[in-house]
Coordinates of C-alpha atoms in Angstrom, one line a residue:
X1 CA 261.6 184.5 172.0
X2 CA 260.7 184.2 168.8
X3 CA 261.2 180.7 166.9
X4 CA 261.4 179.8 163.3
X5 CA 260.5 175.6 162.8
X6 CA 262.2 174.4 159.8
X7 CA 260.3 171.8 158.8
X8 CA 256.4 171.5 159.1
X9 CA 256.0 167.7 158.9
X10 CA 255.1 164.8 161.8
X11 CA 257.2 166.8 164.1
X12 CA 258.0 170.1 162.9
X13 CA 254.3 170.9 162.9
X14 CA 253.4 169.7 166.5
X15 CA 256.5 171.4 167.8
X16 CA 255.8 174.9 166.1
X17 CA 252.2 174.6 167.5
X18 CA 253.6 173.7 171.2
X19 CA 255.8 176.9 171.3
X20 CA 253.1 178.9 170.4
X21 CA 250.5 177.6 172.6
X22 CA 252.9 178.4 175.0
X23 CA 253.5 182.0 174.8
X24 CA 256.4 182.5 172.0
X25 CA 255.7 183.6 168.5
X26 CA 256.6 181.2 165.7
X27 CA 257.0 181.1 161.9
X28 CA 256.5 177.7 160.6
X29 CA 258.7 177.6 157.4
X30 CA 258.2 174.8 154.5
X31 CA 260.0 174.5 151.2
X32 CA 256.1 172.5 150.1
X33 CA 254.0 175.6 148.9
X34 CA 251.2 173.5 149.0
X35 CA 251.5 173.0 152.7
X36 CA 251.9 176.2 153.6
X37 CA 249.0 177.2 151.6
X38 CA 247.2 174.7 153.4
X39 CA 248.6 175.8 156.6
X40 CA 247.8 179.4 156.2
X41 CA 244.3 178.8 155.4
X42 CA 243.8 176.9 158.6
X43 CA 244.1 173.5 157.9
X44 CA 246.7 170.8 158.9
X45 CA 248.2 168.5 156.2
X46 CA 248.6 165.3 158.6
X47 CA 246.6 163.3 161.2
X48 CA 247.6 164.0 164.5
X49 CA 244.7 164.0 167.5
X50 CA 244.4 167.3 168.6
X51 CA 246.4 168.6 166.6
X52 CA 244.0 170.5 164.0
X53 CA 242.1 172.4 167.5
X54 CA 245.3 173.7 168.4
X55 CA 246.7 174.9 165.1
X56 CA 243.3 176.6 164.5
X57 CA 243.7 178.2 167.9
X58 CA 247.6 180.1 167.8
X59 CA 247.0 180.3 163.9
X60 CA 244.0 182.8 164.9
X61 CA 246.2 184.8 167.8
X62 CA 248.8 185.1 165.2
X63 CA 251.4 183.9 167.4
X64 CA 252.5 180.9 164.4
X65 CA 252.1 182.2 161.2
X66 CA 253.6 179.6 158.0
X67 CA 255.7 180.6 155.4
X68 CA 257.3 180.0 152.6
X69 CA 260.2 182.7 152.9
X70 CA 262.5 181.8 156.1
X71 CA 263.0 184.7 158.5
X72 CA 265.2 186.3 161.4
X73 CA 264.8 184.2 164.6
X74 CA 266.3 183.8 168.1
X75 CA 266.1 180.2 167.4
X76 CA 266.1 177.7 164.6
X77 CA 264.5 174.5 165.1
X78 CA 265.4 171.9 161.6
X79 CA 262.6 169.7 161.8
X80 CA 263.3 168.2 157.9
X81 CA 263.2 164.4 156.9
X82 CA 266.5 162.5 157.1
X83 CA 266.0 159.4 154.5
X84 CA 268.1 156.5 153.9
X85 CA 270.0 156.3 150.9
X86 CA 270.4 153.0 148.9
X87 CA 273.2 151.7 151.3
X88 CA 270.8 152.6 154.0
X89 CA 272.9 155.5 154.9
X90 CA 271.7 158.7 156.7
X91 CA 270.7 161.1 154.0
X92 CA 271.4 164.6 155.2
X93 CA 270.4 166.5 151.9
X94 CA 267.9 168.2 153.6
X95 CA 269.4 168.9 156.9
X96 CA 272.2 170.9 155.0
X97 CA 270.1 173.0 152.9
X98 CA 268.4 174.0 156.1
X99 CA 271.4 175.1 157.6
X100 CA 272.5 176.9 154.2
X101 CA 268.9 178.7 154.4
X102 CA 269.5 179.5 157.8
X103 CA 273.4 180.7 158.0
X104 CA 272.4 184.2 156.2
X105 CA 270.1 184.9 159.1
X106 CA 272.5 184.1 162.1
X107 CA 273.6 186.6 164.3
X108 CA 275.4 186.4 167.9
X109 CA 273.2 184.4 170.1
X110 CA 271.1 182.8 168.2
X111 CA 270.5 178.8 168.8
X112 CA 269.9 176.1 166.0
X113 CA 268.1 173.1 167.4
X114 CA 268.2 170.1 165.3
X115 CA 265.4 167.6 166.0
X116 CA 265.7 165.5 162.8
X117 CA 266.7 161.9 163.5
X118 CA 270.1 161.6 162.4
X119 CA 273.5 158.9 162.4
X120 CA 276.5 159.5 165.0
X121 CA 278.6 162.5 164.8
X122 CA 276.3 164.2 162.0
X123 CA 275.7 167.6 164.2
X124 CA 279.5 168.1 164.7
X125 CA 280.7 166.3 161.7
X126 CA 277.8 168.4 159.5
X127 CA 276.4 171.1 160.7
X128 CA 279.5 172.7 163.1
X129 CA 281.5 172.6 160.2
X130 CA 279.4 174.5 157.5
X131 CA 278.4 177.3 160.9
X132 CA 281.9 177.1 161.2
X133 CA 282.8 178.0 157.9
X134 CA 280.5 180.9 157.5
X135 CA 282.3 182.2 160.4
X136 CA 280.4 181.8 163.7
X137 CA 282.2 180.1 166.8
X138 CA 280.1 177.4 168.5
X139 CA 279.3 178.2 171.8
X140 CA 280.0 181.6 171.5
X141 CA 278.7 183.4 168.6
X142 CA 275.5 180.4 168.0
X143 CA 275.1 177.9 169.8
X144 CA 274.2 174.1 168.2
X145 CA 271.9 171.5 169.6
X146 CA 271.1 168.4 168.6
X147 CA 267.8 167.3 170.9
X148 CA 265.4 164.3 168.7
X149 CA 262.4 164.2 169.1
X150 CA 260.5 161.1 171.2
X151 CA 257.3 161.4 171.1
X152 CA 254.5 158.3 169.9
X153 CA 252.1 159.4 166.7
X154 CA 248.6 159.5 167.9
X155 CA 250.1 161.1 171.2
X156 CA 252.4 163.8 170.0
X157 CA 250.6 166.5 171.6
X158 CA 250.5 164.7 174.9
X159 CA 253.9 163.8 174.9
X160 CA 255.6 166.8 173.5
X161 CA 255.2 168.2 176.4
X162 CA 255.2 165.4 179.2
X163 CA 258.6 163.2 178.1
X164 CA 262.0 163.7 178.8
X165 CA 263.9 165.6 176.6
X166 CA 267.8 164.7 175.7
X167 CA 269.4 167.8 175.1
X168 CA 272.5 167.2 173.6
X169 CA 274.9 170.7 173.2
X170 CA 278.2 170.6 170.8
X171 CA 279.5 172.7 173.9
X172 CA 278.4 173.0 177.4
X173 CA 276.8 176.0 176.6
X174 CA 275.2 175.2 173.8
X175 CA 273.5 172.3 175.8
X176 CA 272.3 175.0 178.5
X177 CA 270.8 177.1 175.7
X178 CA 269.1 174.5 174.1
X179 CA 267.6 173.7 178.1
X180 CA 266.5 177.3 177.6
X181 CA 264.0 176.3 174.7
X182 CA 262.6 174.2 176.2
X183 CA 261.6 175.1 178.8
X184 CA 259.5 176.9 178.1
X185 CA 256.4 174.2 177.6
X186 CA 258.3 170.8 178.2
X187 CA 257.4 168.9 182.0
X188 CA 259.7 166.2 181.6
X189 CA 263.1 166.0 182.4
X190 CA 265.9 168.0 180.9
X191 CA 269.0 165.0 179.8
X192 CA 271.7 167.4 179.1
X193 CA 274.4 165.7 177.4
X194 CA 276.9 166.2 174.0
X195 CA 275.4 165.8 170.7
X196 CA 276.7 162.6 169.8
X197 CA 275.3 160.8 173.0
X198 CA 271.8 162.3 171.9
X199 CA 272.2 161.0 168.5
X200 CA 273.1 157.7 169.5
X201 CA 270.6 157.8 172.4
X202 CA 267.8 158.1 170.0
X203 CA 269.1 155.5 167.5
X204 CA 269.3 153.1 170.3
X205 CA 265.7 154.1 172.0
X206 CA 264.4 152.4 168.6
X207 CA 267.1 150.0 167.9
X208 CA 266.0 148.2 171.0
X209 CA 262.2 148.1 169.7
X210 CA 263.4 146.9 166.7
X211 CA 265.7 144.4 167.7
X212 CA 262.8 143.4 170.4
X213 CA 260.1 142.7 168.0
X214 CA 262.6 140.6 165.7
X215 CA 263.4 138.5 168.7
X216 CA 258.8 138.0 169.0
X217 CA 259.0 137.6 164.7
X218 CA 261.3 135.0 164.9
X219 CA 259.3 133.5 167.8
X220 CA 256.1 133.1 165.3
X221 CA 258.5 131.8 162.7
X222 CA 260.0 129.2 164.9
X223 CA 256.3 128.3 166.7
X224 CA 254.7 128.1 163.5
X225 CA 257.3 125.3 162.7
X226 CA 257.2 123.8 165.6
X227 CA 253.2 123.8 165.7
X228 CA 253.0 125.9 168.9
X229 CA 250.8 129.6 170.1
X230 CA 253.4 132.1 169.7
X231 CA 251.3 134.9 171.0
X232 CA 250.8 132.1 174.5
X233 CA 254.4 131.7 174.5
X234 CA 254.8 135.1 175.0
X235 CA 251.6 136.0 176.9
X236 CA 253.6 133.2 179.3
X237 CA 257.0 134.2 179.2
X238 CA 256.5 137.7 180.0
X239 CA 254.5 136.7 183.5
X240 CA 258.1 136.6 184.3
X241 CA 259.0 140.0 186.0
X242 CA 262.0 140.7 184.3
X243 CA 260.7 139.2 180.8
X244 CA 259.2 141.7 177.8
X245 CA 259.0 140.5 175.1
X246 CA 257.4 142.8 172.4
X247 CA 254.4 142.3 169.8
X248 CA 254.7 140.4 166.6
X249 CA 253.7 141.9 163.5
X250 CA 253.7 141.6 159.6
X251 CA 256.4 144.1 159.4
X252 CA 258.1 147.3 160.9
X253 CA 257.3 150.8 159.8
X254 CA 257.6 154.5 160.1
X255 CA 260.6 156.9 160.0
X256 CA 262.0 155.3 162.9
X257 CA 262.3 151.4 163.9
X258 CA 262.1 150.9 160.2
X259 CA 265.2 153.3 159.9
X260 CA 267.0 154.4 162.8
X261 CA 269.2 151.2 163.2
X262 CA 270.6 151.4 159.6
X263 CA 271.8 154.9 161.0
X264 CA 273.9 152.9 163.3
X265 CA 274.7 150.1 161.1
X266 CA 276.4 151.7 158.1
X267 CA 278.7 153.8 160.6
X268 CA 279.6 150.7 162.3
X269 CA 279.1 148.0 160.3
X270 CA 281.4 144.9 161.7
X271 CA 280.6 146.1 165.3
X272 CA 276.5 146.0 164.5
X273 CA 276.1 142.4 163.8
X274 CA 272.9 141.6 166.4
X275 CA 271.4 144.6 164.9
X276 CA 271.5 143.9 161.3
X277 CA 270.1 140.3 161.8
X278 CA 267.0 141.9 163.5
X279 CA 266.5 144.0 160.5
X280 CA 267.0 141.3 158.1
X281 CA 263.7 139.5 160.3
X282 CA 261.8 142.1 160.5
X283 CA 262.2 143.3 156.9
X284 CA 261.8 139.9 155.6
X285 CA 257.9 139.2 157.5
X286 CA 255.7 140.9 154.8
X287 CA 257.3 138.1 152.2
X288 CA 256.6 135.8 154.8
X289 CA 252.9 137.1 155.4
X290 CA 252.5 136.8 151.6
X291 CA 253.7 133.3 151.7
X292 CA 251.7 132.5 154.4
X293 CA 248.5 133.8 152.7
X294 CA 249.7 131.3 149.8
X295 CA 249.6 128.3 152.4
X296 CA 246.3 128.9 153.8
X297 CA 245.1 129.4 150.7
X298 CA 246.8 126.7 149.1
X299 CA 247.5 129.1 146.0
X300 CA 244.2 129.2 145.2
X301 CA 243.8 133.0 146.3
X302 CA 242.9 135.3 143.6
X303 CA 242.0 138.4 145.2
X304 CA 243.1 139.7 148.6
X305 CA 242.0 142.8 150.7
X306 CA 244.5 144.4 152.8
X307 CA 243.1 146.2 155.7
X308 CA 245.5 149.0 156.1
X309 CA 248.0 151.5 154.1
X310 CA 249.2 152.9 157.2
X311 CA 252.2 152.1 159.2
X312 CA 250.5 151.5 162.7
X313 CA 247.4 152.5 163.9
X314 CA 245.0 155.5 164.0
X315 CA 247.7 157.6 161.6
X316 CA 247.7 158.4 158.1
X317 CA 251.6 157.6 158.0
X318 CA 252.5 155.2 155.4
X319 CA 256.2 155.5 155.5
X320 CA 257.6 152.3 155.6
X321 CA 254.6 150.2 155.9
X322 CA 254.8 146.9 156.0
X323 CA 250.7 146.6 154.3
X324 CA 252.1 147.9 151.4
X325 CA 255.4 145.4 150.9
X326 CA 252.7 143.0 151.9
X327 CA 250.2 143.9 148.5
X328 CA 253.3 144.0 146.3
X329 CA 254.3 140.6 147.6
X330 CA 251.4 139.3 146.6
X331 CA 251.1 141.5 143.4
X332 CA 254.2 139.4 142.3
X333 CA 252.5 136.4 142.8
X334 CA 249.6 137.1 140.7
X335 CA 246.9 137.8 143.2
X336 CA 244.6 141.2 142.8
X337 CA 244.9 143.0 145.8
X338 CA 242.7 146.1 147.7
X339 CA 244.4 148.5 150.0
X340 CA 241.7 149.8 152.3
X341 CA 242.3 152.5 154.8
X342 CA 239.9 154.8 156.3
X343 CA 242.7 157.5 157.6
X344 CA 245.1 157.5 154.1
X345 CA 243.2 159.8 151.3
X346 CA 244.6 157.4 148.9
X347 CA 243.4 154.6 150.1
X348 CA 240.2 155.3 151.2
X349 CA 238.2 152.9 148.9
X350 CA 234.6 151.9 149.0
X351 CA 235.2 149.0 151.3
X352 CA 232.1 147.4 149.8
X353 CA 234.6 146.8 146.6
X354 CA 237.5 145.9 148.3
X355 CA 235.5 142.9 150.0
X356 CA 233.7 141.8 147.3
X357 CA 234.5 138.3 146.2
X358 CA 238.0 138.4 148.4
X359 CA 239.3 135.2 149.3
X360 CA 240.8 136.5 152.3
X361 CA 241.2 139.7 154.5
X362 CA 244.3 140.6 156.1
X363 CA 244.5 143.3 158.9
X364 CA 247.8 144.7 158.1
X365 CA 247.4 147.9 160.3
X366 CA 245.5 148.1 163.9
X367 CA 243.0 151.2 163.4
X368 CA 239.8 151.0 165.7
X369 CA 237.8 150.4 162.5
X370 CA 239.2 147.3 161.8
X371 CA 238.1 145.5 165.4
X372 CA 234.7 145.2 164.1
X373 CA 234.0 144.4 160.2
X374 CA 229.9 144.5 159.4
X375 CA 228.6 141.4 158.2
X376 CA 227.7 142.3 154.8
X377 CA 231.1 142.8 153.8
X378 CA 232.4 139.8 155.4
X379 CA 229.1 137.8 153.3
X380 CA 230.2 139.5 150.5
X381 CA 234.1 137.8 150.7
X382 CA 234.3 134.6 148.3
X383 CA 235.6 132.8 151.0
X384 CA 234.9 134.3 155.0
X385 CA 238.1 134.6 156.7
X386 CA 240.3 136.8 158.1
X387 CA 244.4 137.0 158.8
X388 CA 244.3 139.4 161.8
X389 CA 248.4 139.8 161.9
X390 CA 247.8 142.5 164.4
X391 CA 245.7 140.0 166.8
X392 CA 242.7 143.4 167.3
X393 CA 239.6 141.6 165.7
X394 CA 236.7 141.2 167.8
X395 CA 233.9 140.3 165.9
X396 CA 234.9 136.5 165.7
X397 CA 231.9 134.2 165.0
X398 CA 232.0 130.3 163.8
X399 CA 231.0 131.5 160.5
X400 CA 234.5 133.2 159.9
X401 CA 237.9 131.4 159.5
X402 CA 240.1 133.3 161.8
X403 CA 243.7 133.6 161.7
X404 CA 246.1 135.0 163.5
X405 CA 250.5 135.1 164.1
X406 CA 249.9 132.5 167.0
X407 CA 247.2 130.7 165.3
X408 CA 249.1 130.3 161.5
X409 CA 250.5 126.9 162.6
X410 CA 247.1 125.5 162.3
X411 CA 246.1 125.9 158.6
X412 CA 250.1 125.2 157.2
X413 CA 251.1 121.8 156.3
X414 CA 252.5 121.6 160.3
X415 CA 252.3 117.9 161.4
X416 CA 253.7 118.8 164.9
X417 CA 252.0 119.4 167.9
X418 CA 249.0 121.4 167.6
X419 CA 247.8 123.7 170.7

């Protein structure tokens, strides 16, 4: 079988590296000639554990080889960001110029996967209809697939091939065909279903972490009022067995939470009323985090370091992130802030600058660097203490003011209980 990945990004890079490894030969295409320069002189573009070892490994057998001109394939896996447009809208710009690249190379019995995250109905309400037009029956001359990808950054590699897979055909046919694929490296379970189901299956995966974590945002919120631990509320609460509530955090990121549920939002909007509130919390906690910074602080804060560009941990990902509506919060409010992060190029500072003479650190982002700080850059801060809104800091001595989402009631202007 030979495969062309449309698409070499967070997911189309891992996938095209997984179908070779296994066996099937694979041409990685990218409209970025940068990355596929990159690419073809052996070097990956992204953070991804693992990731680099095996790219190195089926670039050298010559069973994936990038390019920059798409080719003939048996199957076509579109693997291309899916944005949000201003009304938060799925935008599927780049989804139909893959299929436009792809219909001149069609013939019987070929299969187009799409992977990319996507609202309701966009596989048969899109794609089926431009196949369609160019003259190819579905589920007889191609067959169309919509199967998302689930898989956790900083575990893709693992997970690619151990998760369940939803497999969701535009016929019954096309679903078996698309089973076909993947089978060939994937242990988990096959979910054959119809498109749309797999469409709104994966919205709804991250819908419900979304919606979870604005339930444990609006916890701190209301504990911080109320001058009670929200991380011991929760600690608490979930010793109940059928209790889980999620983390807390400064913020939602990524391609997905921070996205996924506006898919389902602006094609349903009166009927999505639960899930727009949750966006509206967790979209409004880096304002809050700045504000909060401004309380402790009691506006006195000139300079700020923000430990983190990245979207969650151990990635270089900074779609979305929450650290960086957190620095432009307090940008607007006249403070000088430094973005450090050890993974993001960009942000890769001397950390000895960022430090110096900050009146406060917040961890924005939990990377394994960040539970320890050394000393001298902590001595180096105008004023030693730390807002840890990802609760990972270990290095806590009585030297350092340390703050955290369950600990914020303490240093506001709370006259409530304090515990």
């Amino acid at each position: 079988m030979k495969i062309a990945t449309i698409g070499l990004g967070y997911i189309g890079l891992p996938t095209a590296v997984m179908f070779a490894k296994h066996g099937q030969e694979v041409i990685g295409f990218d409209t970025n000639k940068e990355v596929i320069a990159r690419l073809q002189s052996g070097f990956i573009h992204i953070e991804e554990p693992g990731l680099q070892e095996a790219f190195q490994g089926v670039l050298a057998s010559g069973l994936l080889r990038p390019v920059s001109q798409l080719e003939p394939a048996d199957t076509f896996i579109i693997a291309v960001p899916t944005p949000h447009t201003e009304d938060h809208s799925c935008d599927t710009r780049y989804i139909r110029q893959a299929v436009k690249d792809v219909i001149p190379l069609l013939i019987t019995g070929n299969t187009i996967i799409l992977e990319s995250t996507v609202a309701p109905k966009t596989t048969t309400g899109v794609i089926q209809p431009m196949l369609e037009e160019a003259g190819f029956t579905i589920g007889v001359d191609v067959h169309l697939v919509h199967c998302p990808e689930r898989v956790l950054p900083g575990q893709i590699m693992a997970e690619l091939v151990r998760n369940n897979r939803i497999i969701g055909g535009v016929t019954p046919a096309c679903a078996s065909a698309g089973e076909a694929v993947y089978q060939t490296f994937v242990e988990g379970e096959m979910l054959l279903t119809d498109a749309s189901t797999a469409e709104l299956s994966k919205l709804m995966e991250n819908t419900f972490r979304d919606t979870n974590i604005a339930l444990a945002n609006e916890l701190v919120k209301l504990s911080t009022e109320l001058g009670i631990n929200a991380l011991k509320v929760i600690e608490m609460a979930n010793k109940h067995p059928r209790v889980n509530i999620h983390t807390p955090g400064p913020g939602v990121g990524g391609h997905c939470l921070a996205v996924d549920p506006y898919f389902i939002t602006t094609a349903a909007p009166e009927q999505t009323p639960l899930i727009q509130t949750a966006r509206k919390i967790n979209s409004s906690m880096p304002e809050y985090i700045a504000e909060s910074v401004e309380t402790i602080t009691n506006k006195a804060a000139k300079k700020v370091v923000i430990l983190g560009a990245a979207y969650k941990g151990n990635v270089d990902d900074i779609r979305e992130s929450p650290a960086l509506k957190i620095a432009e919060h307090l940008q607007q409010r006249g403070i000088e802030v430094h973005v450090y992060d050890p993974h993001v190029a960009y942000y890769n500072m001397n950390p000895e600058t960022a430090f110096a003479n900050a009146d406060m650190a917040i961890i924005a982002t939990e990377h394994d660097e960040f539970k320890h700080l050394p000393m001298s850059l902590l001595t180096s801060m105008a004023t030693m203490q730390i807002f840890d809104t990802k609760n990972i800091f270990e290095g806590v001595h009585e030297e350092l003011t340390y703050i955290t989402l369950g600990t914020l009631h303490r240093y506001t202007n709370c006259q409530q209980f304090q515990s």
